[in-house]
């Protein structure tokens, strides 16, 4: 039985983080770069991750944390409870658009997904999934739009990968109704989970980029795997294919043909 007290605590954290992010638009924040000129990080990414890590450490001692900005733990095995945190997914959108970003939190036990949370503060939208209990959008049980075939719906990916034709993405684009790139994994997960897109495909995704969405897909009965169909792991980043089982099979066939 899932611990609903923990659930309410996580939702409170996310709304608090959202208020802090929204208030940050009232002042100047410092912005830095990481691996390239276009890989942005801000004081808010670091502040929020540090804050969430401290909250988990004081509320749930013994649990470990995998997170983007380095405040979590070095995790080399999947034993016990492990949280994943992306404090701001879509940092470039946060800086350049002031919308289309959000916070992602996942919870795993012995490497298996337990719960996932996706929260976008600018529209106050929360999608969460608890394995065995279901998936909820702003507290209403999700009724996903029906996506039977790739040809009737949309591919979500990143423009750079589509242009490079990684994972045969141009062929997947041609087989789909069309494709979209939103610049944030959180939005792509939200859209594919709600059935607003048929599939979300990435040649590479970090653990904090896919873990929360993976847990929600698990709660919904959607498939979320690597591009060869093998299972994801919270110990390493990998390629990513997200879709309902029928479309997932269609996409894997195009990638691996
Ligand atoms: C990035 C976004 C982007 C995806 C990158 C991620 P960040 O996350 O989700 O859409 O293409 O791979 O790293 O850096 O904004 O947390
Ligand atoms: Ca991210
Ligand atoms: Ca991030």
PDB file of C-alpha atoms and ligand atoms in Angstrom:
ATOM      1  CA  UNK A   1       0.000   0.000   0.000  1.00  0.00           C
ATOM      2  CA  UNK A   2       1.422   3.377  -1.017  1.00  0.00           C
ATOM      3  CA  UNK A   3       2.229   5.923   1.712  1.00  0.00           C
ATOM      4  CA  UNK A   4      -0.191   8.792   0.995  1.00  0.00           C
ATOM      5  CA  UNK A   5       1.425  10.956   3.659  1.00  0.00           C
ATOM      6  CA  UNK A   6       4.598  10.881   1.547  1.00  0.00           C
ATOM      7  CA  UNK A   7       2.504  11.751  -1.507  1.00  0.00           C
ATOM      8  CA  UNK A   8       1.030  14.861   0.158  1.00  0.00           C
ATOM      9  CA  UNK A   9       4.479  15.943   1.304  1.00  0.00           C
ATOM     10  CA  UNK A  10       5.857  15.701  -2.262  1.00  0.00           C
ATOM     11  CA  UNK A  11       2.935  17.709  -3.656  1.00  0.00           C
ATOM     12  CA  UNK A  12       3.543  20.423  -1.029  1.00  0.00           C
ATOM     13  CA  UNK A  13       7.254  20.536  -1.965  1.00  0.00           C
ATOM     14  CA  UNK A  14       6.424  20.885  -5.672  1.00  0.00           C
ATOM     15  CA  UNK A  15       3.977  23.757  -5.139  1.00  0.00           C
ATOM     16  CA  UNK A  16       6.492  25.488  -2.854  1.00  0.00           C
ATOM     17  CA  UNK A  17       9.222  25.060  -5.503  1.00  0.00           C
ATOM     18  CA  UNK A  18       6.815  26.433  -8.126  1.00  0.00           C
ATOM     19  CA  UNK A  19       6.125  29.557  -6.046  1.00  0.00           C
ATOM     20  CA  UNK A  20       9.852  30.160  -5.642  1.00  0.00           C
ATOM     21  CA  UNK A  21      10.443  29.806  -9.384  1.00  0.00           C
ATOM     22  CA  UNK A  22       7.579  32.160 -10.242  1.00  0.00           C
ATOM     23  CA  UNK A  23       8.844  34.750  -7.741  1.00  0.00           C
ATOM     24  CA  UNK A  24      12.323  34.553  -9.306  1.00  0.00           C
ATOM     25  CA  UNK A  25      10.985  36.476 -12.326  1.00  0.00           C
ATOM     26  CA  UNK A  26      10.722  39.545 -10.082  1.00  0.00           C
ATOM     27  CA  UNK A  27      14.499  39.892  -9.830  1.00  0.00           C
ATOM     28  CA  UNK A  28      17.746  39.222 -11.678  1.00  0.00           C
ATOM     29  CA  UNK A  29      19.118  35.716 -11.290  1.00  0.00           C
ATOM     30  CA  UNK A  30      22.570  34.539 -12.250  1.00  0.00           C
ATOM     31  CA  UNK A  31      22.882  32.234 -15.210  1.00  0.00           C
ATOM     32  CA  UNK A  32      25.850  30.011 -15.990  1.00  0.00           C
ATOM     33  CA  UNK A  33      26.701  27.385 -18.590  1.00  0.00           C
ATOM     34  CA  UNK A  34      27.665  23.739 -18.122  1.00  0.00           C
ATOM     35  CA  UNK A  35      28.923  21.491 -20.934  1.00  0.00           C
ATOM     36  CA  UNK A  36      28.331  23.977 -23.778  1.00  0.00           C
ATOM     37  CA  UNK A  37      27.297  27.605 -24.376  1.00  0.00           C
ATOM     38  CA  UNK A  38      23.696  26.475 -24.788  1.00  0.00           C
ATOM     39  CA  UNK A  39      23.604  24.193 -21.757  1.00  0.00           C
ATOM     40  CA  UNK A  40      22.280  26.635 -19.166  1.00  0.00           C
ATOM     41  CA  UNK A  41      22.105  26.391 -15.393  1.00  0.00           C
ATOM     42  CA  UNK A  42      20.783  29.081 -13.055  1.00  0.00           C
ATOM     43  CA  UNK A  43      20.925  29.834  -9.357  1.00  0.00           C
ATOM     44  CA  UNK A  44      17.333  28.537  -9.186  1.00  0.00           C
ATOM     45  CA  UNK A  45      18.278  25.051 -10.503  1.00  0.00           C
ATOM     46  CA  UNK A  46      20.890  24.785  -7.749  1.00  0.00           C
ATOM     47  CA  UNK A  47      18.805  26.375  -4.997  1.00  0.00           C
ATOM     48  CA  UNK A  48      15.766  24.171  -5.654  1.00  0.00           C
ATOM     49  CA  UNK A  49      17.752  20.953  -5.931  1.00  0.00           C
ATOM     50  CA  UNK A  50      19.625  21.682  -2.696  1.00  0.00           C
ATOM     51  CA  UNK A  51      16.354  22.465  -0.954  1.00  0.00           C
ATOM     52  CA  UNK A  52      14.604  19.294  -2.210  1.00  0.00           C
ATOM     53  CA  UNK A  53      17.604  17.139  -1.292  1.00  0.00           C
ATOM     54  CA  UNK A  54      17.626  18.583   2.251  1.00  0.00           C
ATOM     55  CA  UNK A  55      13.885  17.945   2.604  1.00  0.00           C
ATOM     56  CA  UNK A  56      14.261  14.302   1.519  1.00  0.00           C
ATOM     57  CA  UNK A  57      17.278  13.791   3.814  1.00  0.00           C
ATOM     58  CA  UNK A  58      15.475  15.160   6.860  1.00  0.00           C
ATOM     59  CA  UNK A  59      12.070  13.575   6.083  1.00  0.00           C
ATOM     60  CA  UNK A  60      13.310  10.207   4.833  1.00  0.00           C
ATOM     61  CA  UNK A  61      16.729   9.367   6.293  1.00  0.00           C
ATOM     62  CA  UNK A  62      18.248   6.295   4.630  1.00  0.00           C
ATOM     63  CA  UNK A  63      16.690   7.080   1.265  1.00  0.00           C
ATOM     64  CA  UNK A  64      19.181   7.947  -1.478  1.00  0.00           C
ATOM     65  CA  UNK A  65      18.961  10.609  -4.162  1.00  0.00           C
ATOM     66  CA  UNK A  66      19.983  10.822  -7.835  1.00  0.00           C
ATOM     67  CA  UNK A  67      19.857  14.428  -9.010  1.00  0.00           C
ATOM     68  CA  UNK A  68      21.139  16.649 -11.780  1.00  0.00           C
ATOM     69  CA  UNK A  69      23.091  19.437 -10.129  1.00  0.00           C
ATOM     70  CA  UNK A  70      25.299  17.364  -7.821  1.00  0.00           C
ATOM     71  CA  UNK A  71      23.617  17.771  -4.400  1.00  0.00           C
ATOM     72  CA  UNK A  72      22.403  14.155  -4.303  1.00  0.00           C
ATOM     73  CA  UNK A  73      24.318  10.925  -3.680  1.00  0.00           C
ATOM     74  CA  UNK A  74      26.665   8.816  -5.744  1.00  0.00           C
ATOM     75  CA  UNK A  75      24.407   5.841  -6.364  1.00  0.00           C
ATOM     76  CA  UNK A  76      25.940   2.624  -7.731  1.00  0.00           C
ATOM     77  CA  UNK A  77      23.266   0.069  -6.838  1.00  0.00           C
ATOM     78  CA  UNK A  78      19.471   0.108  -6.760  1.00  0.00           C
ATOM     79  CA  UNK A  79      18.941  -1.184  -3.215  1.00  0.00           C
ATOM     80  CA  UNK A  80      16.206   0.442  -1.116  1.00  0.00           C
ATOM     81  CA  UNK A  81      14.394   3.720  -1.749  1.00  0.00           C
ATOM     82  CA  UNK A  82      15.924   6.044  -4.337  1.00  0.00           C
ATOM     83  CA  UNK A  83      14.557   9.432  -5.352  1.00  0.00           C
ATOM     84  CA  UNK A  84      15.315  11.175  -8.642  1.00  0.00           C
ATOM     85  CA  UNK A  85      15.161  14.952  -8.976  1.00  0.00           C
ATOM     86  CA  UNK A  86      15.277  17.345 -11.896  1.00  0.00           C
ATOM     87  CA  UNK A  87      14.737  20.681 -10.130  1.00  0.00           C
ATOM     88  CA  UNK A  88      14.051  22.611 -13.341  1.00  0.00           C
ATOM     89  CA  UNK A  89      13.546  20.650 -16.513  1.00  0.00           C
ATOM     90  CA  UNK A  90      13.596  23.012 -19.471  1.00  0.00           C
ATOM     91  CA  UNK A  91      16.071  25.506 -18.003  1.00  0.00           C
ATOM     92  CA  UNK A  92      16.535  27.138 -21.409  1.00  0.00           C
ATOM     93  CA  UNK A  93      12.756  27.700 -21.615  1.00  0.00           C
ATOM     94  CA  UNK A  94      12.775  29.069 -18.055  1.00  0.00           C
ATOM     95  CA  UNK A  95      15.426  31.618 -19.070  1.00  0.00           C
ATOM     96  CA  UNK A  96      14.281  32.427 -22.610  1.00  0.00           C
ATOM     97  CA  UNK A  97      10.509  31.934 -22.435  1.00  0.00           C
ATOM     98  CA  UNK A  98       9.562  32.145 -18.750  1.00  0.00           C
ATOM     99  CA  UNK A  99       7.261  29.170 -19.313  1.00  0.00           C
ATOM    100  CA  UNK A 100       7.385  25.575 -20.598  1.00  0.00           C
ATOM    101  CA  UNK A 101       9.506  24.211 -17.736  1.00  0.00           C
ATOM    102  CA  UNK A 102       8.849  22.302 -14.532  1.00  0.00           C
ATOM    103  CA  UNK A 103      10.060  20.057 -11.737  1.00  0.00           C
ATOM    104  CA  UNK A 104      10.247  16.247 -11.918  1.00  0.00           C
ATOM    105  CA  UNK A 105      10.508  13.871  -8.966  1.00  0.00           C
ATOM    106  CA  UNK A 106      10.577  10.068  -9.110  1.00  0.00           C
ATOM    107  CA  UNK A 107      10.590   7.448  -6.374  1.00  0.00           C
ATOM    108  CA  UNK A 108      11.961   3.923  -6.835  1.00  0.00           C
ATOM    109  CA  UNK A 109      12.325   0.868  -4.609  1.00  0.00           C
ATOM    110  CA  UNK A 110      14.994  -1.722  -5.447  1.00  0.00           C
ATOM    111  CA  UNK A 111      15.188  -0.160  -8.917  1.00  0.00           C
ATOM    112  CA  UNK A 112      11.450  -0.460  -9.602  1.00  0.00           C
ATOM    113  CA  UNK A 113       9.260   2.608 -10.148  1.00  0.00           C
ATOM    114  CA  UNK A 114       6.906   3.465  -7.261  1.00  0.00           C
ATOM    115  CA  UNK A 115       5.715   6.994  -8.073  1.00  0.00           C
ATOM    116  CA  UNK A 116       6.435   9.892 -10.398  1.00  0.00           C
ATOM    117  CA  UNK A 117       5.575  13.599 -10.273  1.00  0.00           C
ATOM    118  CA  UNK A 118       5.636  16.197 -13.071  1.00  0.00           C
ATOM    119  CA  UNK A 119       4.749  19.772 -12.078  1.00  0.00           C
ATOM    120  CA  UNK A 120       4.684  22.821 -14.360  1.00  0.00           C
ATOM    121  CA  UNK A 121       4.189  25.903 -12.169  1.00  0.00           C
ATOM    122  CA  UNK A 122       3.241  28.491 -14.806  1.00  0.00           C
ATOM    123  CA  UNK A 123      -0.034  26.648 -15.492  1.00  0.00           C
ATOM    124  CA  UNK A 124      -0.141  24.961 -12.072  1.00  0.00           C
ATOM    125  CA  UNK A 125      -0.404  21.527 -13.678  1.00  0.00           C
ATOM    126  CA  UNK A 126       0.464  18.390 -11.750  1.00  0.00           C
ATOM    127  CA  UNK A 127       0.544  14.924 -13.278  1.00  0.00           C
ATOM    128  CA  UNK A 128       1.431  12.133 -10.912  1.00  0.00           C
ATOM    129  CA  UNK A 129       1.315   8.374 -11.098  1.00  0.00           C
ATOM    130  CA  UNK A 130       1.489   5.804  -8.336  1.00  0.00           C
ATOM    131  CA  UNK A 131       2.163   2.254  -9.505  1.00  0.00           C
ATOM    132  CA  UNK A 132      -0.850   0.097  -8.635  1.00  0.00           C
ATOM    133  CA  UNK A 133      -3.049   3.143  -7.963  1.00  0.00           C
ATOM    134  CA  UNK A 134      -3.236   5.048 -11.254  1.00  0.00           C
ATOM    135  CA  UNK A 135      -2.390   8.374 -12.855  1.00  0.00           C
ATOM    136  CA  UNK A 136      -3.932  11.732 -11.969  1.00  0.00           C
ATOM    137  CA  UNK A 137      -3.943  15.163 -13.620  1.00  0.00           C
ATOM    138  CA  UNK A 138      -4.666  17.913 -11.111  1.00  0.00           C
ATOM    139  CA  UNK A 139      -6.211  15.286  -8.823  1.00  0.00           C
ATOM    140  CA  UNK A 140      -8.553  13.885 -11.512  1.00  0.00           C
ATOM    141  CA  UNK A 141      -7.968  10.341 -12.709  1.00  0.00           C
ATOM    142  CA  UNK A 142      -6.397  10.538 -16.180  1.00  0.00           C
ATOM    143  CA  UNK A 143      -8.457   9.401 -19.156  1.00  0.00           C
ATOM    144  CA  UNK A 144      -5.823   9.484 -21.926  1.00  0.00           C
ATOM    145  CA  UNK A 145      -6.821  10.400 -25.483  1.00  0.00           C
ATOM    146  CA  UNK A 146      -6.904   7.268 -27.620  1.00  0.00           C
ATOM    147  CA  UNK A 147      -3.792   6.840 -29.778  1.00  0.00           C
ATOM    148  CA  UNK A 148      -4.101   3.675 -31.850  1.00  0.00           C
ATOM    149  CA  UNK A 149      -1.459   4.213 -34.497  1.00  0.00           C
ATOM    150  CA  UNK A 150       1.591   6.377 -35.061  1.00  0.00           C
ATOM    151  CA  UNK A 151       0.159   7.686 -38.351  1.00  0.00           C
ATOM    152  CA  UNK A 152      -2.759   9.377 -36.539  1.00  0.00           C
ATOM    153  CA  UNK A 153      -0.699  11.244 -33.960  1.00  0.00           C
ATOM    154  CA  UNK A 154       2.447  13.152 -33.133  1.00  0.00           C
ATOM    155  CA  UNK A 155       6.113  12.292 -32.549  1.00  0.00           C
ATOM    156  CA  UNK A 156       7.857  14.231 -29.781  1.00  0.00           C
ATOM    157  CA  UNK A 157      11.623  14.558 -29.851  1.00  0.00           C
ATOM    158  CA  UNK A 158      14.324  17.250 -30.010  1.00  0.00           C
ATOM    159  CA  UNK A 159      15.049  19.188 -33.206  1.00  0.00           C
ATOM    160  CA  UNK A 160      18.802  18.523 -33.062  1.00  0.00           C
ATOM    161  CA  UNK A 161      18.243  14.739 -33.070  1.00  0.00           C
ATOM    162  CA  UNK A 162      15.580  14.900 -35.772  1.00  0.00           C
ATOM    163  CA  UNK A 163      17.900  16.962 -38.009  1.00  0.00           C
ATOM    164  CA  UNK A 164      20.730  14.472 -37.443  1.00  0.00           C
ATOM    165  CA  UNK A 165      18.355  11.549 -38.069  1.00  0.00           C
ATOM    166  CA  UNK A 166      19.511   9.788 -34.910  1.00  0.00           C
ATOM    167  CA  UNK A 167      17.513   6.576 -34.265  1.00  0.00           C
ATOM    168  CA  UNK A 168      16.003   6.902 -37.750  1.00  0.00           C
ATOM    169  CA  UNK A 169      13.895   9.782 -36.400  1.00  0.00           C
ATOM    170  CA  UNK A 170      13.150  11.189 -39.855  1.00  0.00           C
ATOM    171  CA  UNK A 171      11.518   7.885 -40.776  1.00  0.00           C
ATOM    172  CA  UNK A 172       9.480   7.969 -37.547  1.00  0.00           C
ATOM    173  CA  UNK A 173       8.493  11.568 -38.374  1.00  0.00           C
ATOM    174  CA  UNK A 174       7.378  10.454 -41.861  1.00  0.00           C
ATOM    175  CA  UNK A 175       5.309   7.613 -40.387  1.00  0.00           C
ATOM    176  CA  UNK A 176       3.662   9.907 -37.820  1.00  0.00           C
ATOM    177  CA  UNK A 177       1.019  12.588 -38.468  1.00  0.00           C
ATOM    178  CA  UNK A 178       3.667  15.184 -37.611  1.00  0.00           C
ATOM    179  CA  UNK A 179       6.281  15.976 -34.963  1.00  0.00           C
ATOM    180  CA  UNK A 180       6.835  18.599 -32.269  1.00  0.00           C
ATOM    181  CA  UNK A 181       9.767  19.719 -30.115  1.00  0.00           C
ATOM    182  CA  UNK A 182       9.005  21.602 -26.908  1.00  0.00           C
ATOM    183  CA  UNK A 183      12.480  21.886 -25.381  1.00  0.00           C
ATOM    184  CA  UNK A 184      11.566  20.129 -22.146  1.00  0.00           C
ATOM    185  CA  UNK A 185      11.320  16.435 -21.332  1.00  0.00           C
ATOM    186  CA  UNK A 186       8.644  17.220 -18.743  1.00  0.00           C
ATOM    187  CA  UNK A 187       6.279  18.608 -21.404  1.00  0.00           C
ATOM    188  CA  UNK A 188       6.967  15.722 -23.750  1.00  0.00           C
ATOM    189  CA  UNK A 189       6.203  13.218 -21.004  1.00  0.00           C
ATOM    190  CA  UNK A 190       3.025  15.114 -20.069  1.00  0.00           C
ATOM    191  CA  UNK A 191       1.818  15.108 -23.671  1.00  0.00           C
ATOM    192  CA  UNK A 192       2.521  11.461 -24.390  1.00  0.00           C
ATOM    193  CA  UNK A 193       0.993  10.399 -21.050  1.00  0.00           C
ATOM    194  CA  UNK A 194      -2.185  12.393 -21.813  1.00  0.00           C
ATOM    195  CA  UNK A 195      -2.370  10.918 -25.337  1.00  0.00           C
ATOM    196  CA  UNK A 196      -1.718  14.311 -26.969  1.00  0.00           C
ATOM    197  CA  UNK A 197       1.193  12.654 -28.771  1.00  0.00           C
ATOM    198  CA  UNK A 198       1.780   9.071 -29.880  1.00  0.00           C
ATOM    199  CA  UNK A 199       5.391   8.734 -28.838  1.00  0.00           C
ATOM    200  CA  UNK A 200       8.364  10.451 -27.224  1.00  0.00           C
ATOM    201  CA  UNK A 201      11.734   9.318 -28.595  1.00  0.00           C
ATOM    202  CA  UNK A 202      15.215  10.400 -27.483  1.00  0.00           C
ATOM    203  CA  UNK A 203      18.624   8.983 -28.530  1.00  0.00           C
ATOM    204  CA  UNK A 204      19.924   9.991 -25.112  1.00  0.00           C
ATOM    205  CA  UNK A 205      18.210  10.944 -21.883  1.00  0.00           C
ATOM    206  CA  UNK A 206      19.599  11.412 -18.386  1.00  0.00           C
ATOM    207  CA  UNK A 207      18.143   9.434 -15.480  1.00  0.00           C
ATOM    208  CA  UNK A 208      16.552  12.578 -13.924  1.00  0.00           C
ATOM    209  CA  UNK A 209      15.014  13.366 -17.338  1.00  0.00           C
ATOM    210  CA  UNK A 210      13.152  10.055 -17.660  1.00  0.00           C
ATOM    211  CA  UNK A 211      12.749   8.523 -14.180  1.00  0.00           C
ATOM    212  CA  UNK A 212       9.619  10.387 -13.000  1.00  0.00           C
ATOM    213  CA  UNK A 213       7.918   9.996 -16.384  1.00  0.00           C
ATOM    214  CA  UNK A 214       8.856   6.317 -16.478  1.00  0.00           C
ATOM    215  CA  UNK A 215       7.146   5.754 -13.111  1.00  0.00           C
ATOM    216  CA  UNK A 216       3.969   7.457 -14.392  1.00  0.00           C
ATOM    217  CA  UNK A 217       4.036   5.365 -17.590  1.00  0.00           C
ATOM    218  CA  UNK A 218       4.370   2.235 -15.451  1.00  0.00           C
ATOM    219  CA  UNK A 219       1.313   3.293 -13.427  1.00  0.00           C
ATOM    220  CA  UNK A 220      -0.594   3.830 -16.693  1.00  0.00           C
ATOM    221  CA  UNK A 221       0.444   0.642 -18.511  1.00  0.00           C
ATOM    222  CA  UNK A 222       2.474   2.529 -21.126  1.00  0.00           C
ATOM    223  CA  UNK A 223       5.843   1.254 -22.344  1.00  0.00           C
ATOM    224  CA  UNK A 224       8.985   3.202 -21.548  1.00  0.00           C
ATOM    225  CA  UNK A 225      12.176   1.441 -22.703  1.00  0.00           C
ATOM    226  CA  UNK A 226      15.508   1.916 -24.428  1.00  0.00           C
ATOM    227  CA  UNK A 227      15.477   2.058 -28.241  1.00  0.00           C
ATOM    228  CA  UNK A 228      16.282  -1.671 -28.570  1.00  0.00           C
ATOM    229  CA  UNK A 229      13.369  -2.513 -26.276  1.00  0.00           C
ATOM    230  CA  UNK A 230      15.548  -3.302 -23.261  1.00  0.00           C
ATOM    231  CA  UNK A 231      14.515  -1.974 -19.829  1.00  0.00           C
ATOM    232  CA  UNK A 232      15.558   1.421 -18.475  1.00  0.00           C
ATOM    233  CA  UNK A 233      17.706   1.644 -15.361  1.00  0.00           C
ATOM    234  CA  UNK A 234      17.980   4.442 -12.813  1.00  0.00           C
ATOM    235  CA  UNK A 235      21.728   3.769 -12.687  1.00  0.00           C
ATOM    236  CA  UNK A 236      22.415   5.068 -16.186  1.00  0.00           C
ATOM    237  CA  UNK A 237      21.189   7.441 -18.853  1.00  0.00           C
ATOM    238  CA  UNK A 238      20.123   5.827 -22.110  1.00  0.00           C
ATOM    239  CA  UNK A 239      17.998   6.138 -25.204  1.00  0.00           C
ATOM    240  CA  UNK A 240      14.270   6.398 -24.606  1.00  0.00           C
ATOM    241  CA  UNK A 241      11.088   5.303 -26.388  1.00  0.00           C
ATOM    242  CA  UNK A 242       7.762   6.079 -24.702  1.00  0.00           C
ATOM    243  CA  UNK A 243       4.378   5.023 -26.129  1.00  0.00           C
ATOM    244  CA  UNK A 244       1.423   2.723 -25.591  1.00  0.00           C
ATOM    245  CA  UNK A 245       2.330  -0.923 -26.353  1.00  0.00           C
ATOM    246  CA  UNK A 246       1.019  -0.869 -29.966  1.00  0.00           C
ATOM    247  CA  UNK A 247       2.738   2.359 -31.007  1.00  0.00           C
ATOM    248  CA  UNK A 248       5.860   1.381 -29.052  1.00  0.00           C
ATOM    249  CA  UNK A 249       6.164  -1.744 -31.220  1.00  0.00           C
ATOM    250  CA  UNK A 250       5.676   0.354 -34.404  1.00  0.00           C
ATOM    251  CA  UNK A 251       8.402   2.783 -33.342  1.00  0.00           C
ATOM    252  CA  UNK A 252      10.868   0.052 -32.360  1.00  0.00           C
ATOM    253  CA  UNK A 253      10.408  -1.593 -35.758  1.00  0.00           C
ATOM    254  CA  UNK A 254      11.277   1.672 -37.544  1.00  0.00           C
ATOM    255  CA  UNK A 255      14.299   2.326 -35.323  1.00  0.00           C
ATOM    256  CA  UNK A 256      15.682  -1.182 -35.658  1.00  0.00           C
ATOM    257  CA  UNK A 257      14.778  -1.953 -39.305  1.00  0.00           C
TER     258      UNK A 257
HETATM  259  C1  LIG B   1      16.874  19.166 -20.903  1.00  0.00           C
HETATM  260  C2  LIG B   1      15.499  19.264 -21.516  1.00  0.00           C
HETATM  261  C3  LIG B   1      15.563  19.102 -23.015  1.00  0.00           C
HETATM  262  C4  LIG B   1      16.260  17.820 -23.424  1.00  0.00           C
HETATM  263  C5  LIG B   1      17.634  17.732 -22.779  1.00  0.00           C
HETATM  264  C6  LIG B   1      17.519  17.867 -21.270  1.00  0.00           C
HETATM  265  P1  LIG B   1      17.354  20.490 -18.591  1.00  0.00           P
HETATM  266  O1  LIG B   1      16.803  19.231 -19.487  1.00  0.00           O
HETATM  267  O2  LIG B   1      14.616  18.266 -20.991  1.00  0.00           O
HETATM  268  O3  LIG B   1      14.272  19.054 -23.566  1.00  0.00           O
HETATM  269  O4  LIG B   1      16.393  17.812 -24.817  1.00  0.00           O
HETATM  270  O5  LIG B   1      18.197  16.474 -23.100  1.00  0.00           O
HETATM  271  O6  LIG B   1      18.811  17.803 -20.700  1.00  0.00           O
HETATM  272  O7  LIG B   1      18.808  20.580 -18.845  1.00  0.00           O
HETATM  273  O8  LIG B   1      16.608  21.685 -19.011  1.00  0.00           O
HETATM  274  O9  LIG B   1      17.040  20.007 -17.218  1.00  0.00           O
HETATM  275 CA1  LIG B   2      16.166  17.874 -17.555  1.00  0.00          CA
HETATM  276 CA1  LIG B   3      17.365  20.420 -15.066  1.00  0.00          CA
END
